[in-house]
Short mmCIF file of N, CA, C and O in Angstrom, two decimals:
data_model
loop_
_atom_site.label_atom_id
_atom_site.label_comp_id
_atom_site.label_asym_id
_atom_site.label_seq_id
_atom_site.Cartn_x
_atom_site.Cartn_y
_atom_site.Cartn_z
N MET A 1 30.80 -13.63 64.06
CA MET A 1 30.13 -13.00 62.95
C MET A 1 30.34 -11.50 63.05
O MET A 1 30.20 -10.91 64.10
N ARG A 2 30.67 -10.89 61.89
CA ARG A 2 30.90 -9.45 61.86
C ARG A 2 29.58 -8.74 61.67
O ARG A 2 28.70 -9.20 60.95
N GLU A 3 29.43 -7.62 62.30
CA GLU A 3 28.21 -6.82 62.19
C GLU A 3 28.06 -6.33 60.76
O GLU A 3 29.01 -5.82 60.17
N GLY A 4 26.89 -6.52 60.15
CA GLY A 4 26.62 -6.02 58.80
C GLY A 4 27.11 -6.92 57.69
O GLY A 4 27.02 -6.57 56.54
N SER A 5 27.67 -8.09 58.00
CA SER A 5 28.13 -9.01 56.97
C SER A 5 26.98 -9.87 56.50
O SER A 5 26.19 -10.36 57.31
N TYR A 6 26.88 -10.06 55.20
CA TYR A 6 25.82 -10.89 54.63
C TYR A 6 26.42 -11.89 53.66
O TYR A 6 27.39 -11.61 52.98
N SER A 7 25.83 -13.05 53.61
CA SER A 7 26.30 -14.07 52.68
C SER A 7 25.76 -13.77 51.29
O SER A 7 24.99 -12.83 51.10
N LEU A 8 26.12 -14.60 50.33
CA LEU A 8 25.66 -14.41 48.95
C LEU A 8 24.15 -14.57 48.83
O LEU A 8 23.54 -14.07 47.90
N THR A 9 23.53 -15.22 49.77
CA THR A 9 22.07 -15.42 49.72
C THR A 9 21.33 -14.24 50.29
O THR A 9 20.11 -14.20 50.27
N GLY A 10 22.01 -13.27 50.86
CA GLY A 10 21.36 -12.11 51.45
C GLY A 10 21.08 -12.26 52.93
O GLY A 10 20.61 -11.35 53.57
N ARG A 11 21.39 -13.42 53.48
CA ARG A 11 21.20 -13.66 54.91
C ARG A 11 22.48 -13.25 55.63
O ARG A 11 23.56 -13.23 55.05
N PRO A 12 22.35 -12.95 56.90
CA PRO A 12 23.58 -12.60 57.65
C PRO A 12 24.61 -13.72 57.55
O PRO A 12 24.27 -14.90 57.59
N ALA A 13 25.85 -13.33 57.38
CA ALA A 13 26.94 -14.31 57.26
C ALA A 13 27.15 -15.01 58.58
O ALA A 13 27.06 -14.41 59.64
N ALA A 14 27.46 -16.29 58.48
CA ALA A 14 27.65 -17.08 59.68
C ALA A 14 29.05 -16.94 60.24
O ALA A 14 29.29 -17.24 61.39
N GLY A 15 29.98 -16.50 59.45
CA GLY A 15 31.35 -16.42 59.91
C GLY A 15 32.11 -15.39 59.10
O GLY A 15 31.53 -14.55 58.43
N PRO A 16 33.43 -15.44 59.15
CA PRO A 16 34.22 -14.47 58.40
C PRO A 16 33.99 -14.62 56.89
O PRO A 16 33.59 -15.67 56.41
N ILE A 17 34.24 -13.55 56.15
CA ILE A 17 34.04 -13.54 54.70
C ILE A 17 35.11 -14.40 54.05
O ILE A 17 36.30 -14.27 54.34
N SER A 18 34.65 -15.31 53.20
CA SER A 18 35.61 -16.18 52.51
C SER A 18 36.25 -15.40 51.36
O SER A 18 35.78 -14.34 50.96
N GLY A 19 37.31 -15.96 50.79
CA GLY A 19 38.01 -15.31 49.67
C GLY A 19 37.09 -15.13 48.47
O GLY A 19 37.11 -14.11 47.80
N ALA A 20 36.23 -16.13 48.19
CA ALA A 20 35.31 -16.05 47.05
C ALA A 20 34.31 -14.92 47.25
O ALA A 20 34.02 -14.15 46.34
N GLN A 21 33.79 -14.80 48.48
CA GLN A 21 32.83 -13.74 48.75
C GLN A 21 33.49 -12.37 48.63
O GLN A 21 32.90 -11.44 48.13
N LYS A 22 34.72 -12.26 49.09
CA LYS A 22 35.43 -10.98 49.00
C LYS A 22 35.64 -10.58 47.55
O LYS A 22 35.44 -9.44 47.18
N ARG A 23 36.02 -11.55 46.70
CA ARG A 23 36.23 -11.24 45.27
C ARG A 23 34.93 -10.77 44.63
O ARG A 23 34.93 -9.84 43.85
N ILE A 24 33.82 -11.40 45.00
CA ILE A 24 32.54 -10.99 44.44
C ILE A 24 32.21 -9.58 44.87
O ILE A 24 31.80 -8.74 44.07
N ARG A 25 32.42 -9.27 46.15
CA ARG A 25 32.17 -7.90 46.63
C ARG A 25 33.07 -6.91 45.93
O ARG A 25 32.65 -5.83 45.56
N ASP A 26 34.35 -7.25 45.76
CA ASP A 26 35.28 -6.35 45.08
C ASP A 26 34.85 -6.12 43.64
O ASP A 26 34.90 -5.01 43.14
N ASP A 27 34.38 -7.18 42.96
CA ASP A 27 33.92 -7.04 41.58
C ASP A 27 32.69 -6.15 41.51
O ASP A 27 32.54 -5.35 40.60
N ASP A 28 31.79 -6.26 42.50
CA ASP A 28 30.60 -5.42 42.51
C ASP A 28 30.95 -3.96 42.71
O ASP A 28 30.28 -3.08 42.21
N SER A 29 32.02 -3.68 43.42
CA SER A 29 32.39 -2.29 43.67
C SER A 29 33.01 -1.65 42.44
O SER A 29 33.15 -0.44 42.39
N ASP A 30 33.38 -2.43 41.43
CA ASP A 30 33.96 -1.88 40.21
C ASP A 30 32.88 -1.58 39.18
O ASP A 30 33.06 -1.76 38.00
N SER A 31 31.74 -1.12 39.61
CA SER A 31 30.64 -0.87 38.67
C SER A 31 30.91 0.36 37.83
O SER A 31 31.82 1.14 38.10
N ASP A 32 30.07 0.56 36.85
CA ASP A 32 30.22 1.70 35.95
C ASP A 32 29.90 3.02 36.63
O ASP A 32 30.17 4.08 36.09
N ASP A 33 29.31 2.97 37.83
CA ASP A 33 28.97 4.20 38.53
C ASP A 33 30.22 5.01 38.84
O ASP A 33 30.17 6.23 38.91
N ASP A 34 31.35 4.33 39.05
CA ASP A 34 32.60 5.01 39.37
C ASP A 34 33.22 5.67 38.15
O ASP A 34 34.14 6.46 38.27
N ALA A 35 32.77 5.32 36.95
CA ALA A 35 33.38 5.82 35.72
C ALA A 35 32.99 7.26 35.43
O ALA A 35 33.57 7.89 34.58
N GLY A 36 32.00 7.79 36.10
CA GLY A 36 31.57 9.16 35.86
C GLY A 36 30.52 9.20 34.77
O GLY A 36 30.13 8.19 34.22
N PRO A 37 30.06 10.41 34.47
CA PRO A 37 29.00 10.52 33.47
C PRO A 37 29.53 10.16 32.08
O PRO A 37 30.73 10.28 31.82
N PRO A 38 28.64 9.71 31.20
CA PRO A 38 29.11 9.37 29.85
C PRO A 38 29.64 10.60 29.15
O PRO A 38 29.15 11.72 29.33
N ARG A 39 30.66 10.38 28.34
CA ARG A 39 31.29 11.48 27.62
C ARG A 39 30.38 11.92 26.49
O ARG A 39 29.79 11.10 25.79
N LYS A 40 30.23 13.23 26.33
CA LYS A 40 29.39 13.74 25.25
C LYS A 40 30.14 13.62 23.93
O LYS A 40 31.34 13.82 23.87
N ARG A 41 29.39 13.29 22.88
CA ARG A 41 29.97 13.12 21.55
C ARG A 41 30.03 14.46 20.85
O ARG A 41 29.07 15.22 20.86
N ASN A 42 31.17 14.77 20.25
CA ASN A 42 31.30 15.98 19.47
C ASN A 42 30.55 15.83 18.16
O ASN A 42 30.36 14.72 17.66
N GLU A 43 30.14 16.94 17.57
CA GLU A 43 29.41 16.89 16.31
C GLU A 43 30.27 16.22 15.25
O GLU A 43 31.44 16.54 15.08
N GLY A 44 29.70 15.25 14.56
CA GLY A 44 30.41 14.53 13.50
C GLY A 44 31.22 13.35 14.00
O GLY A 44 31.64 12.52 13.22
N GLU A 45 31.43 13.26 15.31
CA GLU A 45 32.22 12.16 15.86
C GLU A 45 31.40 10.89 15.87
O GLU A 45 30.26 10.87 16.32
N GLY A 46 31.94 9.83 15.32
CA GLY A 46 31.27 8.54 15.31
C GLY A 46 30.27 8.38 14.18
O GLY A 46 29.60 7.37 14.10
N ASP A 47 30.16 9.36 13.31
CA ASP A 47 29.22 9.26 12.19
C ASP A 47 29.58 8.14 11.25
O ASP A 47 28.72 7.54 10.63
N GLU A 48 30.89 7.84 11.14
CA GLU A 48 31.31 6.77 10.24
C GLU A 48 30.70 5.45 10.65
O GLU A 48 30.22 4.69 9.83
N GLU A 49 30.71 5.17 11.97
CA GLU A 49 30.15 3.91 12.44
C GLU A 49 28.66 3.85 12.16
O GLU A 49 28.11 2.82 11.81
N MET A 50 27.96 4.96 12.33
CA MET A 50 26.53 4.99 12.09
C MET A 50 26.23 4.73 10.62
O MET A 50 25.32 3.99 10.29
N GLU A 51 27.00 5.35 9.73
CA GLU A 51 26.78 5.13 8.30
C GLU A 51 27.00 3.68 7.95
O GLU A 51 26.23 3.08 7.20
N ASP A 52 28.05 3.05 8.50
CA ASP A 52 28.33 1.66 8.22
C ASP A 52 27.22 0.76 8.76
O ASP A 52 26.83 -0.20 8.14
N ALA A 53 26.71 1.09 9.94
CA ALA A 53 25.68 0.27 10.55
C ALA A 53 24.37 0.36 9.78
O ALA A 53 23.61 -0.59 9.72
N GLU A 54 24.10 1.52 9.17
CA GLU A 54 22.86 1.69 8.43
C GLU A 54 22.95 1.19 7.00
O GLU A 54 21.94 0.98 6.36
N ALA A 55 24.16 0.99 6.50
CA ALA A 55 24.32 0.56 5.11
C ALA A 55 23.86 -0.89 4.97
O ALA A 55 24.10 -1.71 5.84
N PRO A 56 23.18 -1.20 3.87
CA PRO A 56 22.75 -2.58 3.68
C PRO A 56 23.95 -3.49 3.49
O PRO A 56 24.97 -3.09 2.96
N SER A 57 23.82 -4.72 3.94
CA SER A 57 24.92 -5.65 3.83
C SER A 57 25.20 -6.06 2.40
O SER A 57 26.29 -6.40 2.04
N ASP A 58 24.17 -6.04 1.58
CA ASP A 58 24.32 -6.39 0.18
C ASP A 58 23.76 -5.24 -0.64
O ASP A 58 22.61 -4.85 -0.47
N ALA A 59 24.59 -4.68 -1.52
CA ALA A 59 24.16 -3.54 -2.31
C ALA A 59 22.97 -3.90 -3.20
O ALA A 59 22.18 -3.06 -3.56
N ASN A 60 22.86 -5.17 -3.58
CA ASN A 60 21.75 -5.62 -4.41
C ASN A 60 20.64 -6.14 -3.51
O ASN A 60 20.71 -7.23 -3.00
N ALA A 61 19.59 -5.36 -3.36
CA ALA A 61 18.51 -5.75 -2.46
C ALA A 61 17.44 -6.56 -3.17
O ALA A 61 16.47 -6.95 -2.55
N ASN A 62 17.58 -6.80 -4.47
CA ASN A 62 16.56 -7.57 -5.19
C ASN A 62 16.63 -9.03 -4.79
O ASN A 62 17.69 -9.61 -4.67
N PRO A 63 15.46 -9.64 -4.58
CA PRO A 63 15.46 -11.06 -4.20
C PRO A 63 15.89 -11.93 -5.37
O PRO A 63 15.75 -11.54 -6.53
N PRO A 64 16.41 -13.11 -5.08
CA PRO A 64 16.84 -14.01 -6.16
C PRO A 64 15.68 -14.33 -7.10
O PRO A 64 14.55 -14.51 -6.68
N ASN A 65 15.99 -14.34 -8.39
CA ASN A 65 15.04 -14.78 -9.40
C ASN A 65 15.82 -15.28 -10.60
O ASN A 65 17.04 -15.21 -10.62
N ARG A 66 15.15 -15.78 -11.60
CA ARG A 66 15.83 -16.45 -12.71
C ARG A 66 16.39 -15.50 -13.75
O ARG A 66 17.06 -15.92 -14.68
N ILE A 67 16.16 -14.19 -13.60
CA ILE A 67 16.68 -13.22 -14.56
C ILE A 67 17.74 -12.35 -13.88
O ILE A 67 17.51 -11.79 -12.81
N LEU A 68 18.89 -12.28 -14.51
CA LEU A 68 19.99 -11.47 -14.01
C LEU A 68 20.09 -10.17 -14.79
O LEU A 68 19.84 -10.14 -16.01
N PHE A 69 20.44 -9.10 -14.12
CA PHE A 69 20.70 -7.82 -14.76
C PHE A 69 22.22 -7.66 -14.79
O PHE A 69 22.88 -7.71 -13.75
N VAL A 70 22.77 -7.51 -15.97
CA VAL A 70 24.22 -7.42 -16.16
C VAL A 70 24.55 -6.04 -16.69
O VAL A 70 23.91 -5.54 -17.62
N ARG A 71 25.54 -5.40 -16.09
CA ARG A 71 25.95 -4.07 -16.56
C ARG A 71 27.45 -3.89 -16.41
O ARG A 71 28.13 -4.73 -15.87
N ASN A 72 27.91 -2.78 -16.94
CA ASN A 72 29.31 -2.37 -16.87
C ASN A 72 30.22 -3.22 -17.77
O ASN A 72 31.35 -3.53 -17.40
N PHE A 73 29.71 -3.58 -18.93
CA PHE A 73 30.58 -4.28 -19.89
C PHE A 73 30.76 -3.38 -21.11
O PHE A 73 29.87 -2.59 -21.45
N PRO A 74 31.90 -3.46 -21.77
CA PRO A 74 32.14 -2.64 -22.95
C PRO A 74 31.15 -2.99 -24.07
O PRO A 74 30.76 -4.15 -24.23
N ALA A 75 30.74 -1.99 -24.82
CA ALA A 75 29.77 -2.19 -25.90
C ALA A 75 30.27 -3.22 -26.92
O ALA A 75 29.49 -4.00 -27.45
N ASP A 76 31.57 -3.25 -27.15
CA ASP A 76 32.12 -4.20 -28.11
C ASP A 76 32.22 -5.62 -27.55
O ASP A 76 32.61 -6.55 -28.26
N ALA A 77 31.83 -5.82 -26.31
CA ALA A 77 31.89 -7.15 -25.69
C ALA A 77 30.52 -7.82 -25.62
O ALA A 77 30.40 -8.90 -25.04
N GLU A 78 29.50 -7.22 -26.23
CA GLU A 78 28.15 -7.81 -26.20
C GLU A 78 28.13 -9.24 -26.71
O GLU A 78 27.47 -10.10 -26.13
N ALA A 79 28.86 -9.50 -27.78
CA ALA A 79 28.87 -10.84 -28.38
C ALA A 79 29.48 -11.88 -27.44
O ALA A 79 29.18 -13.07 -27.55
N ALA A 80 30.30 -11.45 -26.51
CA ALA A 80 30.95 -12.39 -25.59
C ALA A 80 30.03 -12.81 -24.44
O ALA A 80 30.31 -13.80 -23.76
N LEU A 81 28.93 -12.08 -24.23
CA LEU A 81 28.06 -12.40 -23.10
C LEU A 81 27.42 -13.78 -23.22
O LEU A 81 27.35 -14.53 -22.24
N GLY A 82 26.91 -14.11 -24.41
CA GLY A 82 26.28 -15.42 -24.61
C GLY A 82 27.18 -16.56 -24.23
O GLY A 82 26.84 -17.36 -23.34
N PRO A 83 28.36 -16.68 -24.86
CA PRO A 83 29.27 -17.77 -24.51
C PRO A 83 29.70 -17.75 -23.04
O PRO A 83 29.88 -18.79 -22.41
N LEU A 84 29.83 -16.56 -22.48
CA LEU A 84 30.26 -16.44 -21.08
C LEU A 84 29.20 -17.02 -20.13
O LEU A 84 29.50 -17.83 -19.26
N PHE A 85 27.95 -16.64 -20.32
CA PHE A 85 26.88 -17.10 -19.45
C PHE A 85 26.41 -18.52 -19.78
O PHE A 85 25.84 -19.20 -18.93
N GLN A 86 26.67 -18.99 -21.01
CA GLN A 86 26.29 -20.36 -21.38
C GLN A 86 27.10 -21.41 -20.62
O GLN A 86 26.70 -22.57 -20.57
N GLN A 87 28.20 -21.00 -20.05
CA GLN A 87 29.02 -21.94 -19.26
C GLN A 87 28.26 -22.49 -18.06
O GLN A 87 28.62 -23.54 -17.53
N TYR A 88 27.23 -21.79 -17.63
CA TYR A 88 26.48 -22.18 -16.44
C TYR A 88 25.20 -22.90 -16.86
O TYR A 88 24.50 -22.47 -17.78
N PRO A 89 24.88 -24.01 -16.20
CA PRO A 89 23.69 -24.79 -16.58
C PRO A 89 22.40 -23.98 -16.41
O PRO A 89 22.31 -23.11 -15.55
N GLY A 90 21.44 -24.27 -17.28
CA GLY A 90 20.14 -23.62 -17.21
C GLY A 90 20.04 -22.35 -18.02
O GLY A 90 18.98 -21.70 -18.04
N PHE A 91 21.12 -21.96 -18.69
CA PHE A 91 21.11 -20.74 -19.50
C PHE A 91 20.01 -20.81 -20.55
O PHE A 91 19.83 -21.83 -21.21
N GLN A 92 19.28 -19.70 -20.74
CA GLN A 92 18.25 -19.64 -21.76
C GLN A 92 18.54 -18.58 -22.82
O GLN A 92 18.52 -18.88 -24.00
N GLU A 93 18.78 -17.32 -22.40
CA GLU A 93 19.06 -16.29 -23.40
C GLU A 93 19.68 -15.04 -22.78
O GLU A 93 19.59 -14.83 -21.58
N VAL A 94 20.30 -14.24 -23.66
CA VAL A 94 20.81 -12.91 -23.30
C VAL A 94 20.00 -11.90 -24.11
O VAL A 94 19.83 -12.06 -25.32
N ARG A 95 19.50 -10.87 -23.43
CA ARG A 95 18.80 -9.78 -24.11
C ARG A 95 19.49 -8.48 -23.76
O ARG A 95 19.54 -8.09 -22.59
N THR A 96 20.05 -7.81 -24.76
CA THR A 96 20.67 -6.51 -24.51
C THR A 96 19.58 -5.44 -24.44
O THR A 96 18.47 -5.64 -24.95
N VAL A 97 19.89 -4.33 -23.83
CA VAL A 97 18.94 -3.24 -23.68
C VAL A 97 19.19 -2.24 -24.81
O VAL A 97 20.25 -1.61 -24.85
N PRO A 98 18.23 -2.10 -25.76
CA PRO A 98 18.43 -1.17 -26.88
C PRO A 98 18.64 0.26 -26.38
O PRO A 98 17.94 0.73 -25.48
N GLY A 99 19.61 0.91 -26.96
CA GLY A 99 19.91 2.30 -26.60
C GLY A 99 20.67 2.45 -25.29
O GLY A 99 20.95 3.57 -24.88
N LYS A 100 20.98 1.37 -24.63
CA LYS A 100 21.74 1.42 -23.36
C LYS A 100 22.94 0.49 -23.46
O LYS A 100 22.89 -0.67 -23.06
N PRO A 101 24.03 0.97 -24.02
CA PRO A 101 25.21 0.11 -24.13
C PRO A 101 25.72 -0.30 -22.74
O PRO A 101 25.63 0.46 -21.79
N GLY A 102 26.17 -1.54 -22.66
CA GLY A 102 26.73 -2.03 -21.40
C GLY A 102 25.69 -2.59 -20.45
O GLY A 102 26.00 -2.82 -19.28
N MET A 103 24.45 -2.82 -20.95
CA MET A 103 23.39 -3.38 -20.10
C MET A 103 22.71 -4.54 -20.81
O MET A 103 22.44 -4.46 -22.01
N ALA A 104 22.41 -5.61 -20.04
CA ALA A 104 21.73 -6.76 -20.61
C ALA A 104 21.00 -7.53 -19.52
O ALA A 104 21.27 -7.35 -18.33
N PHE A 105 20.08 -8.37 -19.95
CA PHE A 105 19.39 -9.30 -19.06
C PHE A 105 19.74 -10.70 -19.51
O PHE A 105 19.76 -11.00 -20.70
N VAL A 106 20.01 -11.57 -18.56
CA VAL A 106 20.35 -12.96 -18.85
C VAL A 106 19.35 -13.83 -18.10
O VAL A 106 19.17 -13.67 -16.89
N GLU A 107 18.72 -14.75 -18.83
CA GLU A 107 17.68 -15.58 -18.23
C GLU A 107 18.15 -17.01 -18.06
O GLU A 107 18.81 -17.57 -18.95
N TYR A 108 17.78 -17.61 -16.90
CA TYR A 108 18.08 -19.01 -16.59
C TYR A 108 16.78 -19.75 -16.30
O TYR A 108 15.74 -19.14 -16.09
N GLU A 109 16.85 -21.07 -16.27
CA GLU A 109 15.67 -21.90 -16.02
C GLU A 109 15.10 -21.72 -14.61
O GLU A 109 13.89 -21.75 -14.43
N THR A 110 15.98 -21.57 -13.61
CA THR A 110 15.52 -21.47 -12.22
C THR A 110 16.28 -20.37 -11.49
O THR A 110 17.36 -19.93 -11.94
N ASP A 111 15.74 -19.97 -10.35
CA ASP A 111 16.40 -18.97 -9.50
C ASP A 111 17.77 -19.47 -9.05
O ASP A 111 18.75 -18.72 -9.04
N GLY A 112 17.83 -20.74 -8.65
CA GLY A 112 19.08 -21.31 -8.14
C GLY A 112 20.18 -21.35 -9.19
O GLY A 112 21.34 -21.06 -8.89
N LEU A 113 19.82 -21.68 -10.42
CA LEU A 113 20.82 -21.71 -11.50
C LEU A 113 21.30 -20.29 -11.82
O LEU A 113 22.48 -20.07 -12.09
N ALA A 114 20.38 -19.33 -11.78
CA ALA A 114 20.77 -17.93 -11.99
C ALA A 114 21.71 -17.47 -10.88
O ALA A 114 22.68 -16.75 -11.14
N GLU A 115 21.44 -17.90 -9.67
CA GLU A 115 22.29 -17.51 -8.54
C GLU A 115 23.70 -18.05 -8.70
O GLU A 115 24.68 -17.37 -8.38
N ARG A 116 23.83 -19.27 -9.20
CA ARG A 116 25.16 -19.85 -9.44
C ARG A 116 25.93 -19.02 -10.47
O ARG A 116 27.12 -18.74 -10.29
N ALA A 117 25.27 -18.62 -11.54
CA ALA A 117 25.92 -17.80 -12.57
C ALA A 117 26.29 -16.43 -12.00
O ALA A 117 27.38 -15.91 -12.27
N LYS A 118 25.40 -15.85 -11.23
CA LYS A 118 25.66 -14.54 -10.61
C LYS A 118 26.91 -14.61 -9.73
O LYS A 118 27.80 -13.77 -9.82
N THR A 119 26.95 -15.63 -8.89
CA THR A 119 28.09 -15.79 -7.99
C THR A 119 29.40 -15.97 -8.77
O THR A 119 30.42 -15.40 -8.42
N GLY A 120 29.33 -16.73 -9.85
CA GLY A 120 30.54 -17.01 -10.62
C GLY A 120 31.01 -15.86 -11.49
O GLY A 120 32.21 -15.72 -11.74
N LEU A 121 30.10 -15.01 -11.95
CA LEU A 121 30.49 -13.99 -12.93
C LEU A 121 30.45 -12.56 -12.42
O LEU A 121 30.95 -11.66 -13.10
N ASP A 122 29.89 -12.31 -11.27
CA ASP A 122 29.91 -10.95 -10.73
C ASP A 122 31.35 -10.55 -10.46
O ASP A 122 32.07 -11.22 -9.74
N GLY A 123 31.78 -9.48 -11.09
CA GLY A 123 33.16 -9.02 -10.94
C GLY A 123 34.11 -9.54 -12.02
O GLY A 123 35.27 -9.15 -12.07
N PHE A 124 33.62 -10.43 -12.89
CA PHE A 124 34.44 -10.97 -13.98
C PHE A 124 34.84 -9.83 -14.91
O PHE A 124 34.03 -8.99 -15.27
N LYS A 125 36.10 -9.80 -15.32
CA LYS A 125 36.58 -8.71 -16.16
C LYS A 125 36.61 -9.14 -17.63
O LYS A 125 37.36 -10.02 -18.01
N LEU A 126 35.78 -8.47 -18.43
CA LEU A 126 35.81 -8.66 -19.88
C LEU A 126 36.87 -7.78 -20.52
O LEU A 126 37.28 -8.01 -21.64
N SER A 127 37.29 -6.75 -19.80
CA SER A 127 38.40 -5.89 -20.24
C SER A 127 39.20 -5.51 -18.99
O SER A 127 38.81 -5.84 -17.87
N ASP A 128 40.29 -4.81 -19.20
CA ASP A 128 41.14 -4.45 -18.06
C ASP A 128 40.47 -3.50 -17.09
O ASP A 128 40.80 -3.47 -15.91
N THR A 129 39.51 -2.72 -17.55
CA THR A 129 38.93 -1.68 -16.70
C THR A 129 37.46 -1.89 -16.34
O THR A 129 36.91 -1.10 -15.60
N SER A 130 36.82 -2.92 -16.86
CA SER A 130 35.38 -3.06 -16.66
C SER A 130 34.98 -4.40 -16.06
O SER A 130 34.65 -5.33 -16.78
N PRO A 131 34.94 -4.51 -14.73
CA PRO A 131 34.42 -5.75 -14.15
C PRO A 131 32.90 -5.79 -14.31
O PRO A 131 32.22 -4.78 -14.12
N LEU A 132 32.37 -6.94 -14.67
CA LEU A 132 30.92 -7.09 -14.80
C LEU A 132 30.25 -6.88 -13.45
O LEU A 132 30.77 -7.29 -12.43
N ILE A 133 29.08 -6.26 -13.48
CA ILE A 133 28.24 -6.17 -12.31
C ILE A 133 27.02 -7.02 -12.62
O ILE A 133 26.28 -6.74 -13.56
N VAL A 134 26.85 -8.09 -11.88
CA VAL A 134 25.76 -9.03 -12.11
C VAL A 134 24.87 -9.02 -10.87
O VAL A 134 25.33 -9.29 -9.77
N GLU A 135 23.59 -8.66 -11.08
CA GLU A 135 22.63 -8.58 -9.99
C GLU A 135 21.36 -9.33 -10.40
O GLU A 135 21.15 -9.60 -11.58
N PHE A 136 20.53 -9.62 -9.43
CA PHE A 136 19.22 -10.15 -9.77
C PHE A 136 18.38 -9.00 -10.30
O PHE A 136 18.42 -7.90 -9.74
N ALA A 137 17.64 -9.25 -11.38
CA ALA A 137 16.79 -8.21 -11.94
C ALA A 137 15.61 -7.95 -11.01
O ALA A 137 15.21 -8.81 -10.22
N LYS A 138 15.05 -6.75 -11.10
CA LYS A 138 13.85 -6.44 -10.33
C LYS A 138 12.71 -7.23 -10.93
O LYS A 138 12.60 -7.38 -12.14
N LYS A 139 11.84 -7.72 -10.08
CA LYS A 139 10.68 -8.48 -10.57
C LYS A 139 9.58 -7.56 -11.02
O LYS A 139 9.36 -6.52 -10.51
#
């Protein structure tokens, strides 16, 4: 037995160090203590990651409900909203917002049916430059 040798249990080793014990000791010696002090961050460095981490995963934070808020459609496409949203089951009505071109509310029978329409039509292009933005309306 070598002086100062200990087994994995913390008791003095009964014999020479085995290969497995040596690897464990070698791995323990590769700790982060040898890496030196942490590097200081320069001003502005890493801010991009922080902004991404703090950003909400979904830009629409409104909880699902049976009324959808639709925007970003051309004023001359208002008449197309009814037939477009009627394709989805549970459709009840489209209400445009007076004095606010390109905005409307679409109502469905249930939250789940509204969610199906939202998923299917969010980003749908009624023109070459205007993809629809479909969100759940605020309650």
